Amino acid sequence: MNSKFPSLSQVFRKIFIFINAILSLLWTQAQGAEDIVIGDFSGSGYGSWEATGTAFGTGPATGALLEQLGIGNTRGVGVATSRLNKSDAPVGSLTSPMFKIERPYISFLISGGAGQHNCCMNLLLDGRVVKSATGGNIDRLEAASWDVSSLLGKEVRIQILDQATGGWGYINVARI
């Protein structure tokens, strides 16, 4: 039987090929998306981040200072640390400028004290803490992330906080 119209199986095959091509293109674009850097702390100062108190000094720890402080797994980047003078006593905060959540996850490296509310890194939405992470009482930077998919499109800030003065009273953060 000769017909001007393609068979149903031919139509489905063409639709299947088209959908696979579109999905492949979207997957490739998603995988190739560049990271959005919120804080890399590789310069001599903190840039547009606002520092309060004395805990974070005038800039991040880099180079030989990282080794002197015993901060491991730095992956060759600067570290925002509240242990610049090897003391747990100084307190303060380091707060990012406002930024829009554009990806479903925020990843970072973190170490230092495990003080849940007084030595941590917080994600602030309208001034309130919606996510928090601590250093876990280790000096080696460890990879961590927050699922922020429910906050896509929202304007937020990151606050690195050190209000602890006793043992493990410091925090180290890199590559946000």
PDB file of C-alpha atoms in Angstrom:
ATOM      1  CA  MET A   1       0.000   0.000   0.000  1.00  0.00           C
ATOM      2  CA  ASN A   2       1.499   3.251  -1.171  1.00  0.00           C
ATOM      3  CA  SER A   3       0.587   6.397   0.772  1.00  0.00           C
ATOM      4  CA  LYS A   4       1.488  10.066   0.705  1.00  0.00           C
ATOM      5  CA  PHE A   5       1.668  10.110   4.491  1.00  0.00           C
ATOM      6  CA  PRO A   6       4.406   8.586   6.674  1.00  0.00           C
ATOM      7  CA  SER A   7       3.485   5.656   8.838  1.00  0.00           C
ATOM      8  CA  LEU A   8       2.797   6.155  12.522  1.00  0.00           C
ATOM      9  CA  SER A   9       6.066   4.418  13.453  1.00  0.00           C
ATOM     10  CA  GLN A  10       8.002   6.797  11.181  1.00  0.00           C
ATOM     11  CA  VAL A  11       6.357   9.812  12.874  1.00  0.00           C
ATOM     12  CA  PHE A  12       7.156   8.480  16.348  1.00  0.00           C
ATOM     13  CA  ARG A  13      10.740   7.761  15.302  1.00  0.00           C
ATOM     14  CA  LYS A  14      11.197  11.350  14.074  1.00  0.00           C
ATOM     15  CA  ILE A  15       9.644  12.746  17.262  1.00  0.00           C
ATOM     16  CA  PHE A  16      11.904  10.518  19.362  1.00  0.00           C
ATOM     17  CA  ILE A  17      15.022  11.699  17.488  1.00  0.00           C
ATOM     18  CA  PHE A  18      13.953  15.348  17.825  1.00  0.00           C
ATOM     19  CA  ILE A  19      13.310  15.058  21.590  1.00  0.00           C
ATOM     20  CA  ASN A  20      16.643  13.284  22.129  1.00  0.00           C
ATOM     21  CA  ALA A  21      18.467  16.024  20.220  1.00  0.00           C
ATOM     22  CA  ILE A  22      16.837  18.749  22.332  1.00  0.00           C
ATOM     23  CA  LEU A  23      17.552  16.913  25.602  1.00  0.00           C
ATOM     24  CA  SER A  24      21.147  16.316  24.568  1.00  0.00           C
ATOM     25  CA  LEU A  25      21.595  20.010  23.763  1.00  0.00           C
ATOM     26  CA  LEU A  26      20.090  21.084  27.101  1.00  0.00           C
ATOM     27  CA  TRP A  27      22.245  18.583  29.016  1.00  0.00           C
ATOM     28  CA  THR A  28      25.400  19.810  27.264  1.00  0.00           C
ATOM     29  CA  GLN A  29      24.579  23.441  28.071  1.00  0.00           C
ATOM     30  CA  ALA A  30      23.812  22.627  31.714  1.00  0.00           C
ATOM     31  CA  GLN A  31      27.065  20.718  32.139  1.00  0.00           C
ATOM     32  CA  GLY A  32      29.121  23.495  30.572  1.00  0.00           C
ATOM     33  CA  ALA A  33      27.700  26.281  32.730  1.00  0.00           C
ATOM     34  CA  GLU A  34      30.426  28.257  34.475  1.00  0.00           C
ATOM     35  CA  ASP A  35      30.450  28.433  38.265  1.00  0.00           C
ATOM     36  CA  ILE A  36      29.192  31.669  39.747  1.00  0.00           C
ATOM     37  CA  VAL A  37      31.867  32.841  42.173  1.00  0.00           C
ATOM     38  CA  ILE A  38      30.452  34.433  45.316  1.00  0.00           C
ATOM     39  CA  GLY A  39      33.699  34.537  47.287  1.00  0.00           C
ATOM     40  CA  ASP A  40      37.092  33.212  46.239  1.00  0.00           C
ATOM     41  CA  PHE A  41      39.242  35.223  48.703  1.00  0.00           C
ATOM     42  CA  SER A  42      42.271  35.170  46.432  1.00  0.00           C
ATOM     43  CA  GLY A  43      43.023  38.901  46.560  1.00  0.00           C
ATOM     44  CA  SER A  44      44.757  40.984  49.197  1.00  0.00           C
ATOM     45  CA  GLY A  45      41.466  42.202  50.682  1.00  0.00           C
ATOM     46  CA  TYR A  46      37.855  41.093  50.898  1.00  0.00           C
ATOM     47  CA  GLY A  47      36.635  43.280  48.033  1.00  0.00           C
ATOM     48  CA  SER A  48      32.972  44.196  48.443  1.00  0.00           C
ATOM     49  CA  TRP A  49      32.478  41.919  51.464  1.00  0.00           C
ATOM     50  CA  GLU A  50      31.840  43.859  54.688  1.00  0.00           C
ATOM     51  CA  ALA A  51      34.021  42.971  57.696  1.00  0.00           C
ATOM     52  CA  THR A  52      33.106  43.796  61.303  1.00  0.00           C
ATOM     53  CA  GLY A  53      35.177  43.223  64.423  1.00  0.00           C
ATOM     54  CA  THR A  54      38.790  42.032  64.328  1.00  0.00           C
ATOM     55  CA  ALA A  55      38.421  38.311  63.607  1.00  0.00           C
ATOM     56  CA  PHE A  56      38.991  38.409  59.837  1.00  0.00           C
ATOM     57  CA  GLY A  57      41.712  41.063  59.711  1.00  0.00           C
ATOM     58  CA  THR A  58      42.113  43.109  56.553  1.00  0.00           C
ATOM     59  CA  GLY A  59      42.254  40.245  54.079  1.00  0.00           C
ATOM     60  CA  PRO A  60      42.292  36.507  53.517  1.00  0.00           C
ATOM     61  CA  ALA A  61      45.105  34.100  54.323  1.00  0.00           C
ATOM     62  CA  THR A  62      47.123  33.022  51.280  1.00  0.00           C
ATOM     63  CA  GLY A  63      50.404  31.290  50.458  1.00  0.00           C
ATOM     64  CA  ALA A  64      52.745  30.410  53.335  1.00  0.00           C
ATOM     65  CA  LEU A  65      50.327  31.800  55.945  1.00  0.00           C
ATOM     66  CA  LEU A  66      47.899  28.968  55.210  1.00  0.00           C
ATOM     67  CA  GLU A  67      50.574  26.430  56.126  1.00  0.00           C
ATOM     68  CA  GLN A  68      51.524  28.371  59.283  1.00  0.00           C
ATOM     69  CA  LEU A  69      47.880  28.324  60.364  1.00  0.00           C
ATOM     70  CA  GLY A  70      47.604  24.585  59.671  1.00  0.00           C
ATOM     71  CA  ILE A  71      44.725  24.990  57.224  1.00  0.00           C
ATOM     72  CA  GLY A  72      44.778  21.971  54.918  1.00  0.00           C
ATOM     73  CA  ASN A  73      43.222  21.180  51.531  1.00  0.00           C
ATOM     74  CA  THR A  74      43.247  24.811  50.370  1.00  0.00           C
ATOM     75  CA  ARG A  75      43.520  23.785  46.707  1.00  0.00           C
ATOM     76  CA  GLY A  76      45.745  26.787  46.087  1.00  0.00           C
ATOM     77  CA  VAL A  77      43.181  29.460  46.929  1.00  0.00           C
ATOM     78  CA  GLY A  78      42.893  32.145  49.582  1.00  0.00           C
ATOM     79  CA  VAL A  79      40.906  31.476  52.738  1.00  0.00           C
ATOM     80  CA  ALA A  80      38.680  33.781  54.752  1.00  0.00           C
ATOM     81  CA  THR A  81      39.791  32.846  58.267  1.00  0.00           C
ATOM     82  CA  SER A  82      39.121  34.230  61.700  1.00  0.00           C
ATOM     83  CA  ARG A  83      42.344  32.664  62.968  1.00  0.00           C
ATOM     84  CA  LEU A  84      44.812  35.073  61.356  1.00  0.00           C
ATOM     85  CA  ASN A  85      46.802  35.559  64.572  1.00  0.00           C
ATOM     86  CA  LYS A  86      46.528  31.884  65.693  1.00  0.00           C
ATOM     87  CA  SER A  87      44.118  32.894  68.433  1.00  0.00           C
ATOM     88  CA  ASP A  88      40.528  31.851  69.094  1.00  0.00           C
ATOM     89  CA  ALA A  89      39.732  35.136  70.882  1.00  0.00           C
ATOM     90  CA  PRO A  90      38.964  37.691  68.104  1.00  0.00           C
ATOM     91  CA  VAL A  91      35.325  37.980  67.028  1.00  0.00           C
ATOM     92  CA  GLY A  92      33.626  39.492  64.013  1.00  0.00           C
ATOM     93  CA  SER A  93      31.810  38.769  60.793  1.00  0.00           C
ATOM     94  CA  LEU A  94      32.335  38.902  57.073  1.00  0.00           C
ATOM     95  CA  THR A  95      29.204  39.548  54.985  1.00  0.00           C
ATOM     96  CA  SER A  96      28.821  39.324  51.214  1.00  0.00           C
ATOM     97  CA  PRO A  97      26.967  41.847  49.115  1.00  0.00           C
ATOM     98  CA  MET A  98      23.433  40.870  48.085  1.00  0.00           C
ATOM     99  CA  PHE A  99      23.272  38.354  45.234  1.00  0.00           C
ATOM    100  CA  LYS A 100      20.549  36.449  43.434  1.00  0.00           C
ATOM    101  CA  ILE A 101      20.328  32.664  43.747  1.00  0.00           C
ATOM    102  CA  GLU A 102      20.742  31.441  40.153  1.00  0.00           C
ATOM    103  CA  ARG A 103      21.681  27.787  40.663  1.00  0.00           C
ATOM    104  CA  PRO A 104      20.137  25.024  42.821  1.00  0.00           C
ATOM    105  CA  TYR A 105      23.280  24.566  44.967  1.00  0.00           C
ATOM    106  CA  ILE A 106      25.883  26.736  46.660  1.00  0.00           C
ATOM    107  CA  SER A 107      29.133  24.857  47.219  1.00  0.00           C
ATOM    108  CA  PHE A 108      32.078  25.864  49.403  1.00  0.00           C
ATOM    109  CA  LEU A 109      35.069  24.645  51.405  1.00  0.00           C
ATOM    110  CA  ILE A 110      34.833  24.996  55.197  1.00  0.00           C
ATOM    111  CA  SER A 111      36.735  24.063  58.371  1.00  0.00           C
ATOM    112  CA  GLY A 112      37.284  25.329  61.895  1.00  0.00           C
ATOM    113  CA  GLY A 113      34.997  25.260  64.911  1.00  0.00           C
ATOM    114  CA  ALA A 114      31.615  23.581  65.147  1.00  0.00           C
ATOM    115  CA  GLY A 115      29.880  26.328  67.152  1.00  0.00           C
ATOM    116  CA  GLN A 116      26.391  26.002  65.726  1.00  0.00           C
ATOM    117  CA  HIS A 117      25.232  29.592  66.236  1.00  0.00           C
ATOM    118  CA  ASN A 118      28.391  31.516  67.060  1.00  0.00           C
ATOM    119  CA  CYS A 119      31.059  30.157  64.682  1.00  0.00           C
ATOM    120  CA  CYS A 120      29.507  29.330  61.324  1.00  0.00           C
ATOM    121  CA  MET A 121      28.668  30.377  57.792  1.00  0.00           C
ATOM    122  CA  ASN A 122      25.072  31.472  57.274  1.00  0.00           C
ATOM    123  CA  LEU A 123      22.864  32.109  54.277  1.00  0.00           C
ATOM    124  CA  LEU A 124      20.695  35.138  55.057  1.00  0.00           C
ATOM    125  CA  LEU A 125      17.324  35.842  53.443  1.00  0.00           C
ATOM    126  CA  ASP A 126      15.704  39.097  54.543  1.00  0.00           C
ATOM    127  CA  GLY A 127      18.168  39.219  57.455  1.00  0.00           C
ATOM    128  CA  ARG A 128      17.291  35.784  58.856  1.00  0.00           C
ATOM    129  CA  VAL A 129      19.362  32.604  58.737  1.00  0.00           C
ATOM    130  CA  VAL A 130      17.925  30.053  56.292  1.00  0.00           C
ATOM    131  CA  LYS A 131      20.993  27.779  55.945  1.00  0.00           C
ATOM    132  CA  SER A 132      24.043  27.330  58.168  1.00  0.00           C
ATOM    133  CA  ALA A 133      27.281  25.330  58.137  1.00  0.00           C
ATOM    134  CA  THR A 134      30.105  24.847  60.637  1.00  0.00           C
ATOM    135  CA  GLY A 135      33.686  23.707  60.383  1.00  0.00           C
ATOM    136  CA  GLY A 136      33.137  20.475  62.317  1.00  0.00           C
ATOM    137  CA  ASN A 137      36.174  20.988  64.620  1.00  0.00           C
ATOM    138  CA  ILE A 138      38.714  20.200  61.887  1.00  0.00           C
ATOM    139  CA  ASP A 139      41.449  22.304  60.257  1.00  0.00           C
ATOM    140  CA  ARG A 140      41.327  20.626  56.846  1.00  0.00           C
ATOM    141  CA  LEU A 141      38.935  22.392  54.470  1.00  0.00           C
ATOM    142  CA  GLU A 142      36.129  20.039  53.492  1.00  0.00           C
ATOM    143  CA  ALA A 143      33.736  20.366  50.565  1.00  0.00           C
ATOM    144  CA  ALA A 144      30.148  21.153  51.521  1.00  0.00           C
ATOM    145  CA  SER A 145      27.056  22.532  49.826  1.00  0.00           C
ATOM    146  CA  TRP A 146      23.584  23.851  50.453  1.00  0.00           C
ATOM    147  CA  ASP A 147      20.526  22.878  48.431  1.00  0.00           C
ATOM    148  CA  VAL A 148      19.039  26.290  47.639  1.00  0.00           C
ATOM    149  CA  SER A 149      16.657  25.173  44.888  1.00  0.00           C
ATOM    150  CA  SER A 150      13.684  26.500  46.877  1.00  0.00           C
ATOM    151  CA  LEU A 151      15.343  29.949  46.899  1.00  0.00           C
ATOM    152  CA  LEU A 152      15.991  30.319  43.149  1.00  0.00           C
ATOM    153  CA  GLY A 153      15.514  33.959  42.136  1.00  0.00           C
ATOM    154  CA  LYS A 154      15.725  35.267  45.729  1.00  0.00           C
ATOM    155  CA  GLU A 155      18.200  37.951  46.854  1.00  0.00           C
ATOM    156  CA  VAL A 156      20.411  36.705  49.702  1.00  0.00           C
ATOM    157  CA  ARG A 157      23.708  37.314  51.514  1.00  0.00           C
ATOM    158  CA  ILE A 158      26.323  35.018  52.994  1.00  0.00           C
ATOM    159  CA  GLN A 159      27.640  35.795  56.466  1.00  0.00           C
ATOM    160  CA  ILE A 160      30.760  34.171  57.875  1.00  0.00           C
ATOM    161  CA  LEU A 161      30.399  34.594  61.632  1.00  0.00           C
ATOM    162  CA  ASP A 162      32.828  34.181  64.523  1.00  0.00           C
ATOM    163  CA  GLN A 163      31.417  35.132  67.912  1.00  0.00           C
ATOM    164  CA  ALA A 164      33.213  32.271  69.724  1.00  0.00           C
ATOM    165  CA  THR A 165      36.204  32.975  71.972  1.00  0.00           C
ATOM    166  CA  GLY A 166      37.036  29.548  73.404  1.00  0.00           C
ATOM    167  CA  GLY A 167      38.593  26.429  71.907  1.00  0.00           C
ATOM    168  CA  TRP A 168      37.802  25.955  68.209  1.00  0.00           C
ATOM    169  CA  GLY A 169      36.607  29.567  68.198  1.00  0.00           C
ATOM    170  CA  TYR A 170      37.451  30.194  64.544  1.00  0.00           C
ATOM    171  CA  ILE A 171      36.185  29.453  61.044  1.00  0.00           C
ATOM    172  CA  ASN A 172      37.863  29.009  57.651  1.00  0.00           C
ATOM    173  CA  VAL A 173      35.956  29.358  54.362  1.00  0.00           C
ATOM    174  CA  ALA A 174      37.077  29.245  50.720  1.00  0.00           C
ATOM    175  CA  ARG A 175      35.698  28.906  47.172  1.00  0.00           C
ATOM    176  CA  ILE A 176      32.056  29.864  47.661  1.00  0.00           C
TER     177      ILE A 176
END
